[in-house]
């Protein structure tokens, strides 16, 4: 069955990896009442082995498999960037809502006042006026000797009860007892609800019963998958992968009969990834593959955070990364370990589910995941490698290859980029026509240097092929190389950085090595590329620009954009150019995105710093950024209207002798002069996060994150605790 880049895996006798979620709540959590405080659900680790299917013989029924609890956990709609798995939305904040401390003190004072009044009335300290209604409504004969004392006693107790109820009502309204009870009782009820066993969902609404398959006429496949889940033979990757295959059936790409047959034969292993893997060797972050999210931290209860974000988990997902993410922070601030690694892990899991293609690029030693988590690992400059990088991005168009290569070689010099693309095109086109391939790095260097023998051999091959148009291109290149200031000299110097003994076995276009082309991002591929950082810093910069240029070109040129394509580039210094920014902006409509990290914005040319922050939709400033970097973030995040209170103390000057004496006595007792406070309330415009706050008020292990979705939804900057 064609499942958009996946194929059916053969049935294996060994059980697949299990654990629907790396960490799952104990029970499904219903949405809490609006007054309940929001916060991340408790997440215990998954069981080491899958539970047996059904109850054991003569024993109690086993626990429900984690995948069923994961499927049934609610995921309410939330603002962009909020972790929706088990999320409990907060009610809108009432600006006139009284503080809890004020409610408690008011209730206690009103209770004491009511008690005091009742005591005074009961002991006749205030006279018997409050008994006049009782005396007026009862006969005098009940109160005389020999009267009906029993009836009068009942009437008296009834009157006392009504009067006491009236006092409770009056003082309860004054003390706002009802609001206090609601404020204190809401969280208590929400704990009680969490501990209560959740009712089993109806079959039509139970995702574990695959209702969409049943409604579309595939009940046999739904029964098979439901049985696999109950037996613990499925995990979250299996569910996401089969749902992806089912979407291809609904769109008309694959027939229903083929899908049903594949599911009935292979169960939870149906439509497997080409690698045959159904999970990663190990997970370090919390993932929700139904919502395509990875959790990166929690928004603390900070006054700068929006009320609906406080206490909620924060997550990243393709609809946010499709606008690209820029993370800026010094070394050791947690960019790689707490953001990039979880994002790469999430993209790899989604690639196994047939939903994503990921390319992770970083210097040698960067912890972007183990080798087993990727399909291909390219270590440039390391001997004994069986994988190579295609220098030309898998294209057969000489002009496209020349533009990509010129961006890599001289993209950091805007005045030379266009001339460099023209010069390279004058050589790549003739060489491909003559040899049916593009030149290797040594061959290209010789041609750019204007060596006579390679140029003469290329001219002879073109004459033999009768390619007169390409001969004119080669002659034009020869004439330009004789002029002073020819860009070919600069290109030759830059390409010489890749023509080193350490790279002798790389960038070979002859087909003797297994070359990785970024044109394969239309398949669920997992690639990690290690750049030679030590001793080859300039070569690493060229290769990073090359990979970024290839990715932006190939992602936009895809015919099938159903897969999300993600490039993760760790330490993207000296890779941001004018053409790179244009490419980033085109990725939003191509279902692709780039994740970039920088130690500081100083690694970007000064004229492009503001443009970079404007080109990406998700921005992240880590603890330790400088004030001048913080000023750039503060500028792009803008300002907001806030209410400020100015309190001033004015000394009270007494006129009378008694007043002066009282003020003197008060000053002797308290040590302070008698003053009166004046409060001025104003609405002013203030920066959401100032440069000073970003540089000095962000605690270690925290970052400030703002996100934007590809649909234009956005969330204000939120302080994130990356350690939770």
XYZ file of C-alpha atoms in Angstrom:
724
model
C 0.000 0.000 0.000
C 1.223 3.511 -0.854
C 1.295 5.472 2.380
C 3.092 8.625 1.227
C 6.675 7.525 1.609
C 6.127 4.626 4.015
C 5.788 0.939 3.346
C 4.438 -2.029 5.199
C 6.886 -3.663 7.575
C 7.072 -7.459 7.726
C 5.536 -9.130 10.726
C 8.041 -9.809 13.472
C 7.729 -12.217 16.353
C 9.443 -9.943 18.861
C 7.201 -7.369 20.559
C 7.557 -3.752 19.390
C 8.664 -0.964 21.696
C 5.880 0.150 23.964
C 4.945 3.084 26.117
C 2.381 5.284 24.427
C 3.883 8.293 26.083
C 7.115 8.745 27.896
C 5.141 10.019 30.840
C 1.431 9.636 31.418
C -1.043 10.841 34.054
C -2.478 8.229 36.366
C -6.071 8.739 35.236
C -7.718 10.754 32.452
C -8.180 14.335 33.636
C -11.403 16.109 32.827
C -11.414 19.854 32.378
C -11.505 21.524 35.791
C -13.926 24.304 36.803
C -12.887 27.798 35.683
C -11.640 28.759 39.139
C -9.258 25.803 39.366
C -5.592 26.737 39.072
C -3.982 25.645 35.816
C -0.880 23.514 35.917
C 0.834 20.584 34.255
C -0.591 17.132 34.954
C 1.304 14.658 37.053
C 3.436 12.523 34.727
C 4.739 9.219 36.132
C 7.060 7.070 33.958
C 5.574 4.370 31.700
C 5.707 0.688 32.661
C 8.851 -1.182 31.730
C 6.857 -3.935 30.002
C 3.429 -3.867 28.358
C 0.534 -5.169 30.431
C -0.981 -8.464 29.419
C -4.111 -8.485 27.295
C -7.137 -9.074 29.509
C -7.226 -10.463 33.055
C -4.880 -13.227 34.026
C -6.264 -16.662 34.730
C -7.568 -16.730 38.257
C -6.212 -13.251 38.960
C -7.540 -9.674 39.034
C -7.925 -7.592 35.897
C -4.693 -5.856 34.806
C -4.262 -2.123 34.520
C -5.276 -0.258 31.382
C -2.431 0.101 28.822
C -0.846 3.557 28.738
C -1.784 4.081 25.087
C -5.504 3.980 25.970
C -5.124 6.596 28.697
C -3.052 8.692 26.324
C -5.729 8.499 23.626
C -8.566 9.385 25.999
C -6.883 12.293 27.766
C -8.618 15.563 26.797
C -6.747 18.170 24.766
C -8.757 21.392 25.015
C -8.176 24.290 22.668
C -5.621 26.748 24.022
C -3.499 29.709 23.002
C -0.515 29.040 20.715
C 2.412 27.494 22.551
C 0.422 25.962 25.437
C 0.851 22.237 26.136
C -2.676 20.945 25.527
C -2.294 17.386 26.871
C -4.453 17.369 30.012
C -4.486 21.183 30.042
C -7.025 22.890 32.307
C -7.869 26.327 30.920
C -8.096 29.193 33.347
C -11.078 31.447 33.626
C -10.729 35.016 32.466
C -9.296 37.224 35.171
C -11.795 39.670 36.673
C -9.986 43.005 37.195
C -12.365 43.806 40.087
C -11.879 40.444 41.776
C -11.063 40.925 45.455
C -7.867 39.335 46.799
C -8.328 36.182 48.877
C -6.726 37.817 51.909
C -9.274 40.619 51.794
C -12.147 38.145 51.517
C -10.927 36.151 54.529
C -10.431 39.218 56.706
C -13.836 40.634 55.721
C -15.560 37.347 56.481
C -13.893 37.057 59.896
C -14.728 40.664 60.843
C -18.366 40.322 59.758
C -18.663 37.049 61.700
C -17.271 38.646 64.855
C -19.582 41.647 64.463
C -22.594 39.420 64.005
C -21.619 37.311 66.978
C -21.170 40.450 69.112
C -24.561 41.831 68.083
C -26.305 38.533 68.827
C -24.603 38.360 72.233
C -25.726 41.887 73.082
C -29.288 41.151 72.001
C -29.435 37.808 73.810
C -28.211 39.307 77.068
C -30.606 42.289 76.807
C -27.800 44.841 76.695
C -29.665 46.611 73.882
C -33.110 46.288 75.397
C -36.029 44.197 74.170
C -36.871 46.226 71.100
C -35.867 43.369 68.810
C -38.616 41.220 70.422
C -41.460 43.607 69.501
C -42.493 41.651 66.358
C -42.792 38.486 68.483
C -44.904 40.236 71.090
C -47.031 41.881 68.415
C -47.800 38.674 66.504
C -48.565 36.389 69.483
C -51.696 36.585 71.761
C -51.321 38.105 75.216
C -53.037 35.052 76.714
C -49.982 32.934 75.837
C -47.854 35.056 78.125
C -50.231 35.249 81.121
C -50.435 32.839 84.012
C -52.077 29.639 82.938
C -51.696 30.473 79.256
C -50.461 28.247 76.433
C -46.784 28.360 77.308
C -45.880 25.524 74.925
C -47.190 27.462 71.904
C -45.394 30.592 73.043
C -42.152 28.621 73.456
C -42.450 27.234 69.900
C -43.208 30.703 68.553
C -40.241 32.138 70.448
C -37.829 29.531 69.042
C -39.205 30.084 65.553
C -38.723 33.844 65.905
C -35.176 33.347 67.200
C -34.389 31.152 64.211
C -35.824 33.629 61.706
C -34.006 36.535 63.333
C -30.749 34.584 63.415
C -31.177 33.632 59.733
C -31.763 37.302 58.934
C -28.543 38.232 60.743
C -26.597 35.515 58.894
C -27.953 36.781 55.586
C -27.118 40.415 56.326
C -23.653 39.827 57.749
C -22.941 37.148 55.101
C -23.662 39.691 52.395
C -21.500 42.246 54.135
C -18.639 39.750 54.599
C -19.028 38.139 51.116
C -19.153 34.643 52.623
C -20.612 33.129 49.460
C -17.753 34.369 47.268
C -15.197 33.127 49.812
C -16.798 29.675 49.880
C -16.792 29.527 46.088
C -13.168 30.655 45.928
C -12.011 28.064 48.470
C -14.314 25.259 47.406
C -13.499 25.317 43.672
C -9.955 23.909 43.942
C -11.084 21.358 46.535
C -13.770 20.019 44.216
C -11.213 19.868 41.330
C -8.841 17.678 43.433
C -11.646 15.399 44.393
C -12.637 15.130 40.730
C -9.128 14.158 39.706
C -9.013 11.349 42.270
C -12.414 10.006 41.316
C -12.352 7.294 38.635
C -13.273 8.738 35.266
C -16.327 7.371 33.548
C -15.610 5.275 30.489
C -16.243 7.288 27.320
C -19.030 6.340 24.979
C -17.923 4.062 22.122
C -18.776 6.709 19.524
C -16.573 9.301 21.266
C -13.762 6.961 22.381
C -10.701 7.546 20.210
C -9.371 4.164 21.275
C -12.282 2.585 19.324
C -11.272 4.393 16.073
C -14.726 5.862 15.370
C -13.627 7.487 12.091
C -12.715 4.135 10.614
C -16.061 2.676 11.687
C -17.984 5.587 10.213
C -16.098 5.248 6.905
C -16.924 1.545 6.513
C -13.808 -0.098 7.945
C -15.081 -1.730 11.177
C -12.755 -4.730 10.809
C -9.685 -2.479 10.785
C -11.062 -0.505 13.742
C -11.635 -3.709 15.739
C -8.124 -4.913 14.929
C -6.495 -1.655 16.052
C -8.651 -1.436 19.186
C -7.633 -4.988 20.130
C -3.959 -4.167 19.529
C -4.223 -1.131 21.794
C -6.000 -3.074 24.569
C -3.312 -5.745 24.398
C -0.548 -3.157 24.747
C 0.953 -3.911 21.339
C 0.725 -0.301 20.125
C 2.430 2.913 21.115
C 1.863 6.569 20.335
C 4.026 6.442 17.211
C 1.905 3.598 15.837
C -1.294 5.555 16.455
C 0.055 8.709 14.814
C 1.468 6.773 11.864
C -1.772 4.894 11.175
C -3.792 8.085 11.508
C -1.471 9.644 8.934
C -2.095 6.710 6.587
C -5.838 7.037 7.217
C -5.735 10.702 6.219
C -4.188 9.658 2.897
C -7.165 7.332 2.394
C -9.622 10.121 3.166
C -7.860 12.438 0.717
C -8.148 9.839 -2.040
C -4.421 9.114 -2.327
C -4.751 5.471 -1.224
C -7.686 3.050 -1.529
C -9.646 1.982 1.519
C -9.367 -1.721 0.678
C -5.566 -1.588 0.625
C -5.473 0.242 3.969
C -7.851 -2.255 5.574
C -5.899 -5.235 4.265
C -2.609 -3.810 5.568
C -4.059 -3.163 9.032
C -5.635 -6.621 9.271
C -2.326 -8.275 8.334
C 0.075 -6.219 10.458
C -2.040 -4.604 13.169
C -0.145 -1.905 15.045
C 2.928 -2.401 12.808
C 1.023 -1.434 9.654
C 2.339 1.294 7.337
C 5.713 1.305 9.093
C 8.528 3.764 8.432
C 11.024 2.654 5.741
C 13.563 2.013 8.499
C 11.158 -0.434 10.152
C 11.487 1.377 13.495
C 8.428 2.175 15.551
C 10.041 4.245 18.307
C 13.261 5.971 19.259
C 15.846 4.165 21.418
C 15.179 6.613 24.262
C 13.211 9.758 24.968
C 14.342 12.736 27.003
C 11.287 14.991 26.637
C 7.502 14.743 26.896
C 5.747 14.332 23.554
C 2.139 14.317 22.416
C 2.023 12.984 18.869
C -1.707 13.525 18.536
C -1.212 17.267 19.026
C 2.275 17.131 17.377
C 3.718 18.895 20.442
C 6.880 18.631 22.516
C 6.907 20.169 25.978
C 9.879 22.431 26.743
C 8.942 23.907 30.121
C 6.377 25.604 32.336
C 5.334 29.236 32.550
C 5.839 30.247 36.212
C 3.461 32.476 38.154
C 5.276 35.663 37.172
C 3.600 39.090 36.973
C 4.940 39.595 33.437
C 3.313 36.373 32.202
C -0.260 36.538 30.861
C -2.761 35.094 33.373
C -3.876 32.271 31.050
C -0.247 31.072 30.719
C 0.685 31.028 34.407
C 1.258 27.489 35.596
C 0.639 26.006 32.128
C 3.112 23.886 30.214
C 4.637 25.374 27.079
C 5.270 23.405 23.906
C 6.485 23.717 20.331
C 4.840 22.158 17.289
C 5.006 22.321 13.475
C 2.353 25.013 13.155
C 4.627 27.272 15.233
C 7.975 26.111 13.857
C 6.584 26.748 10.378
C 7.255 30.432 11.072
C 10.848 29.520 12.128
C 12.398 29.888 15.581
C 15.397 31.972 16.648
C 16.973 31.245 20.059
C 19.652 33.626 21.368
C 21.683 33.011 24.499
C 25.247 32.499 25.694
C 26.922 29.127 25.896
C 25.551 26.995 28.726
C 22.172 28.736 28.817
C 20.356 25.586 27.634
C 19.703 26.307 23.949
C 20.858 22.892 22.749
C 19.957 20.602 25.654
C 16.604 22.118 26.604
C 15.216 23.320 23.264
C 17.029 21.923 20.238
C 17.327 18.353 21.480
C 13.612 18.052 22.430
C 12.634 19.602 19.083
C 14.875 17.207 17.129
C 13.513 14.288 19.148
C 9.952 15.372 18.406
C 10.673 15.735 14.697
C 12.278 12.272 14.617
C 9.208 10.754 16.275
C 6.932 12.506 13.816
C 9.161 11.298 10.977
C 8.655 7.722 12.192
C 4.934 8.484 12.055
C 5.269 9.628 8.444
C 4.481 13.257 9.253
C 7.822 15.059 9.094
C 11.295 15.231 7.583
C 14.091 16.584 9.780
C 17.674 17.670 9.136
C 19.699 18.403 12.294
C 22.971 20.281 11.771
C 25.501 21.142 14.435
C 29.195 21.155 15.261
C 30.925 17.922 16.136
C 30.019 16.966 19.689
C 26.676 18.762 19.764
C 24.156 16.583 21.588
C 21.302 16.495 19.096
C 20.415 12.860 19.709
C 21.993 9.401 19.408
C 22.952 7.898 16.050
C 20.169 5.302 16.348
C 17.587 8.075 16.244
C 18.513 8.977 12.642
C 18.395 7.265 9.288
C 21.598 8.918 8.061
C 24.478 10.503 9.990
C 26.985 12.565 7.984
C 30.211 13.468 9.770
C 32.070 15.803 7.447
C 35.830 15.592 7.862
C 35.757 12.258 9.717
C 37.476 9.297 8.050
C 35.703 6.011 7.497
C 32.287 7.534 6.785
C 29.915 5.884 4.319
C 27.662 8.942 3.943
C 28.489 12.135 2.077
C 26.863 15.515 1.434
C 25.811 16.509 -2.061
C 27.486 19.839 -2.759
C 24.860 20.752 -5.372
C 21.715 19.793 -3.474
C 20.659 17.016 -5.856
C 19.717 19.409 -8.654
C 20.494 18.925 -12.351
C 19.973 22.585 -13.254
C 23.354 24.370 -13.544
C 21.875 27.792 -12.798
C 20.140 26.545 -9.640
C 23.305 24.770 -8.519
C 25.349 27.923 -9.202
C 22.984 30.086 -7.152
C 23.072 27.699 -4.172
C 26.848 27.330 -4.292
C 27.398 31.079 -4.660
C 25.230 31.682 -1.584
C 27.432 29.255 0.365
C 30.751 30.652 -0.853
C 30.193 34.415 -0.989
C 26.699 34.892 0.473
C 28.199 36.834 3.373
C 29.454 39.376 0.812
C 26.260 40.758 -0.755
C 28.109 42.674 -3.486
C 29.676 39.462 -4.804
C 26.766 37.020 -4.554
C 25.172 37.788 -7.928
C 28.511 37.958 -9.746
C 29.578 34.732 -8.087
C 26.434 32.934 -9.273
C 27.082 34.117 -12.831
C 30.711 32.991 -12.771
C 29.832 29.565 -11.373
C 27.053 29.131 -13.917
C 29.564 29.792 -16.723
C 31.533 26.761 -15.518
C 28.945 24.336 -14.143
C 26.804 24.318 -17.294
C 29.648 23.452 -19.711
C 31.157 20.904 -17.305
C 27.847 19.052 -16.858
C 27.272 18.911 -20.584
C 30.768 17.553 -21.151
C 30.872 15.001 -18.289
C 27.187 14.427 -17.412
C 27.885 15.500 -13.832
C 28.990 18.512 -11.850
C 32.685 18.993 -11.013
C 34.258 17.816 -7.793
C 35.822 20.324 -5.431
C 39.390 19.992 -6.858
C 38.083 20.222 -10.432
C 36.002 23.303 -9.648
C 38.946 24.955 -7.916
C 41.172 24.439 -10.965
C 38.547 25.889 -13.281
C 38.035 28.925 -11.037
C 41.819 29.445 -10.869
C 41.866 29.476 -14.678
C 44.282 26.537 -14.994
C 45.020 26.119 -18.735
C 44.927 22.329 -18.992
C 41.462 21.717 -17.380
C 40.033 24.652 -19.328
C 41.438 23.374 -22.623
C 40.155 19.851 -21.963
C 36.690 21.213 -21.195
C 36.716 23.327 -24.382
C 37.720 20.296 -26.459
C 34.896 18.216 -24.978
C 32.357 20.935 -25.758
C 33.628 21.258 -29.337
C 33.280 17.511 -29.786
C 29.704 17.674 -28.462
C 28.849 20.654 -30.687
C 27.679 22.771 -27.734
C 28.360 26.178 -29.239
C 26.227 28.073 -26.718
C 28.148 26.598 -23.805
C 31.426 27.326 -25.571
C 30.489 31.001 -25.542
C 29.842 30.742 -21.782
C 33.274 29.213 -21.228
C 34.962 31.838 -23.393
C 33.210 34.596 -21.453
C 34.505 33.135 -18.207
C 38.025 33.012 -19.646
C 37.883 36.682 -20.651
C 36.495 37.777 -17.279
C 39.198 35.867 -15.400
C 41.833 38.060 -17.059
C 40.329 41.233 -15.624
C 41.426 42.779 -12.371
C 39.064 42.186 -9.458
C 37.458 39.124 -11.026
C 35.133 37.321 -8.608
C 36.609 33.990 -9.706
C 39.668 34.632 -7.544
C 37.477 35.053 -4.459
C 35.456 31.961 -5.349
C 38.648 29.955 -5.784
C 39.920 31.105 -2.388
C 36.650 30.115 -0.736
C 36.341 26.731 -2.472
C 39.957 26.036 -1.474
C 38.737 25.857 2.130
C 36.864 22.690 1.131
C 39.776 21.330 -0.923
C 41.690 20.179 2.140
C 43.082 16.729 2.976
C 40.483 16.373 5.746
C 37.708 16.608 3.141
C 39.383 14.496 0.467
C 36.715 11.801 0.534
C 33.725 14.154 0.656
C 31.587 16.067 -1.855
C 32.288 13.437 -4.526
C 29.778 13.764 -7.405
C 31.005 10.667 -9.252
C 28.637 8.317 -7.417
C 31.262 6.359 -5.486
C 29.811 7.447 -2.126
C 26.315 7.549 -0.635
C 25.447 11.210 -0.964
C 22.706 12.856 1.058
C 20.654 15.398 -0.824
C 18.250 17.771 0.890
C 15.961 17.284 -2.085
C 14.780 14.188 -0.195
C 12.849 16.275 2.358
C 9.633 15.182 0.633
C 10.145 11.807 2.383
C 10.021 11.134 6.169
C 13.807 11.229 6.444
C 15.879 11.739 9.609
C 19.324 13.213 8.912
C 22.030 14.526 11.220
C 25.020 16.417 9.818
C 28.092 17.160 11.928
C 30.192 20.114 10.802
C 33.989 20.204 11.284
C 34.136 23.009 13.820
C 37.676 22.575 15.190
C 40.378 23.796 12.838
C 37.916 24.430 10.023
C 35.740 27.260 11.287
C 35.534 29.023 7.912
C 34.741 25.767 6.119
C 32.000 25.089 8.664
C 30.491 28.505 7.956
C 30.464 27.762 4.214
C 28.852 24.359 4.753
C 26.238 25.796 7.123
C 25.289 28.430 4.545
C 25.222 25.710 1.895
C 22.847 23.500 3.891
C 20.567 26.424 4.739
C 20.441 27.527 1.084
C 19.764 23.978 -0.118
C 17.022 23.459 2.455
C 15.144 26.659 1.671
C 15.365 25.961 -2.055
C 14.359 22.293 -1.845
C 11.576 22.775 0.715
C 9.867 25.406 -1.405
C 10.317 23.405 -4.626
C 8.562 20.298 -3.258
C 5.560 19.104 -5.217
C 4.101 17.321 -2.157
C 4.104 19.569 0.890
C 2.060 17.318 3.141
C 5.170 16.499 5.205
C 6.507 19.171 7.518
C 10.171 19.807 6.694
C 12.325 21.065 9.567
C 15.945 22.194 9.589
C 17.589 22.531 13.014
C 20.813 24.536 12.803
C 22.823 24.750 16.006
C 25.235 27.695 16.232
C 24.073 29.509 13.089
C 26.741 32.219 13.324
C 27.786 33.759 9.991
C 24.994 31.954 8.096
C 22.427 34.761 8.029
C 22.525 36.591 4.715
C 20.051 38.645 2.720
C 19.150 35.653 0.555
C 18.803 33.449 3.637
C 16.240 35.852 5.122
C 14.264 35.801 1.878
C 14.296 32.027 1.997
C 13.079 31.945 5.612
C 10.075 34.084 4.731
C 9.117 31.737 1.875
C 9.056 28.687 4.128
C 5.810 29.683 5.882
C 3.693 28.780 2.871
C 5.722 25.636 2.131
C 4.952 23.728 5.378
C 8.583 24.017 6.460
C 10.574 25.859 9.080
C 14.055 26.443 10.453
C 15.246 26.457 14.072
C 18.333 28.636 14.578
C 20.494 29.315 17.623
C 22.963 32.131 18.168
C 25.242 33.010 21.046
C 24.587 36.690 20.365
C 23.090 38.848 17.655
C 26.613 40.186 17.067
C 27.182 37.028 14.988
C 24.769 38.521 12.427
C 25.694 41.534 10.255
C 24.422 44.697 11.878
C 22.135 45.592 9.008
C 20.382 42.210 9.185
C 19.742 41.892 12.937
C 16.369 43.605 12.993
C 15.420 41.928 9.714
C 16.222 38.513 11.207
C 13.996 39.103 14.230
C 11.244 40.235 11.892
C 11.621 37.277 9.521
C 11.068 34.609 12.198
C 7.760 34.161 13.975
C 9.070 32.514 17.170
C 11.716 34.300 19.215
C 13.491 33.090 22.341
C 15.855 35.069 24.589
C 17.732 33.008 27.172
C 19.147 34.066 30.505
C 22.399 35.921 30.090
C 21.713 37.909 26.925
C 23.357 41.303 26.771
C 21.446 44.546 27.111
C 22.023 45.479 23.461
C 20.647 42.103 22.350
C 17.792 42.580 24.803
C 17.073 45.976 23.246
C 16.481 44.269 19.877
C 14.049 41.790 21.420
C 12.300 44.531 23.400
C 11.836 46.500 20.200
C 10.308 43.623 18.243
C 8.045 42.582 21.145
C 6.664 46.089 21.427
C 4.717 47.655 24.276
C 1.455 47.118 26.143
C -0.968 49.257 28.148
C -0.727 48.689 31.886
C -2.322 50.297 34.915
C 0.081 51.939 37.361
C -0.556 53.247 40.870
C 1.440 56.136 42.301
C 1.180 56.415 46.094
C 2.311 59.616 47.801
C 2.388 60.380 51.539
C 1.248 63.846 52.664
C 1.942 64.951 56.210
C -1.143 65.938 58.167
C -0.777 69.246 60.029
C -3.042 69.550 63.047
C -4.598 72.931 63.891
C -6.197 72.344 67.268
C -4.266 71.700 70.443
C -5.929 68.316 70.920
C -4.984 67.297 67.390
C -1.390 68.355 67.900
C -1.233 66.412 71.154
C -2.666 63.320 69.475
C -0.134 63.558 66.613
C 2.729 63.935 69.089
C 1.556 60.888 71.027
C 1.197 58.880 67.784
C 4.689 59.836 66.676
C 6.119 58.793 70.033
C 4.417 55.389 69.787
C 4.982 54.601 66.092
C 8.079 56.662 65.379
C 6.385 58.119 62.285
C 4.610 61.368 61.643
C 0.907 61.350 60.857
C 0.470 61.157 57.085
C -2.308 60.687 54.542
C -1.790 58.557 51.431
C -2.862 59.786 47.995
C -3.230 57.131 45.250
C -3.056 58.121 41.575
C -4.095 55.473 39.031
C -2.870 55.899 35.457
C -2.810 53.808 32.264
C 0.591 53.992 30.618
C 2.385 52.214 27.758
C 5.229 49.979 28.912
C 7.609 47.579 27.180
C 6.547 43.958 27.582
C 10.138 43.032 28.438
C 12.720 45.787 28.619
C 16.363 45.337 27.662
C 17.377 45.608 31.319
C 14.830 42.978 32.386
C 15.987 40.543 29.720
C 19.613 41.035 30.687
C 19.201 41.014 34.474
C 15.797 39.664 35.546
C 15.632 36.337 33.669
C 16.726 33.599 36.125
C 19.200 30.886 35.072
C 17.491 27.988 33.335
C 14.736 30.281 32.070
C 14.012 32.000 28.780
C 11.461 34.411 27.365
C 9.541 32.941 24.427
C 7.069 34.439 21.979
C 5.389 32.321 19.297
C 3.403 32.895 16.123
C 1.528 30.276 14.127
C 1.448 29.991 10.361
C -2.177 31.175 10.504
C -1.184 34.408 12.208
C -2.165 33.491 15.786
C 0.379 34.798 18.247
C 1.117 34.824 21.950
C 2.945 37.564 23.867
C 6.407 36.880 25.304
C 6.211 34.421 28.195
C 8.831 33.581 30.809
C 9.531 29.829 30.632
C 11.113 27.602 33.261
C 13.001 25.151 31.046
C 13.753 22.743 33.881
C 10.139 21.560 34.396
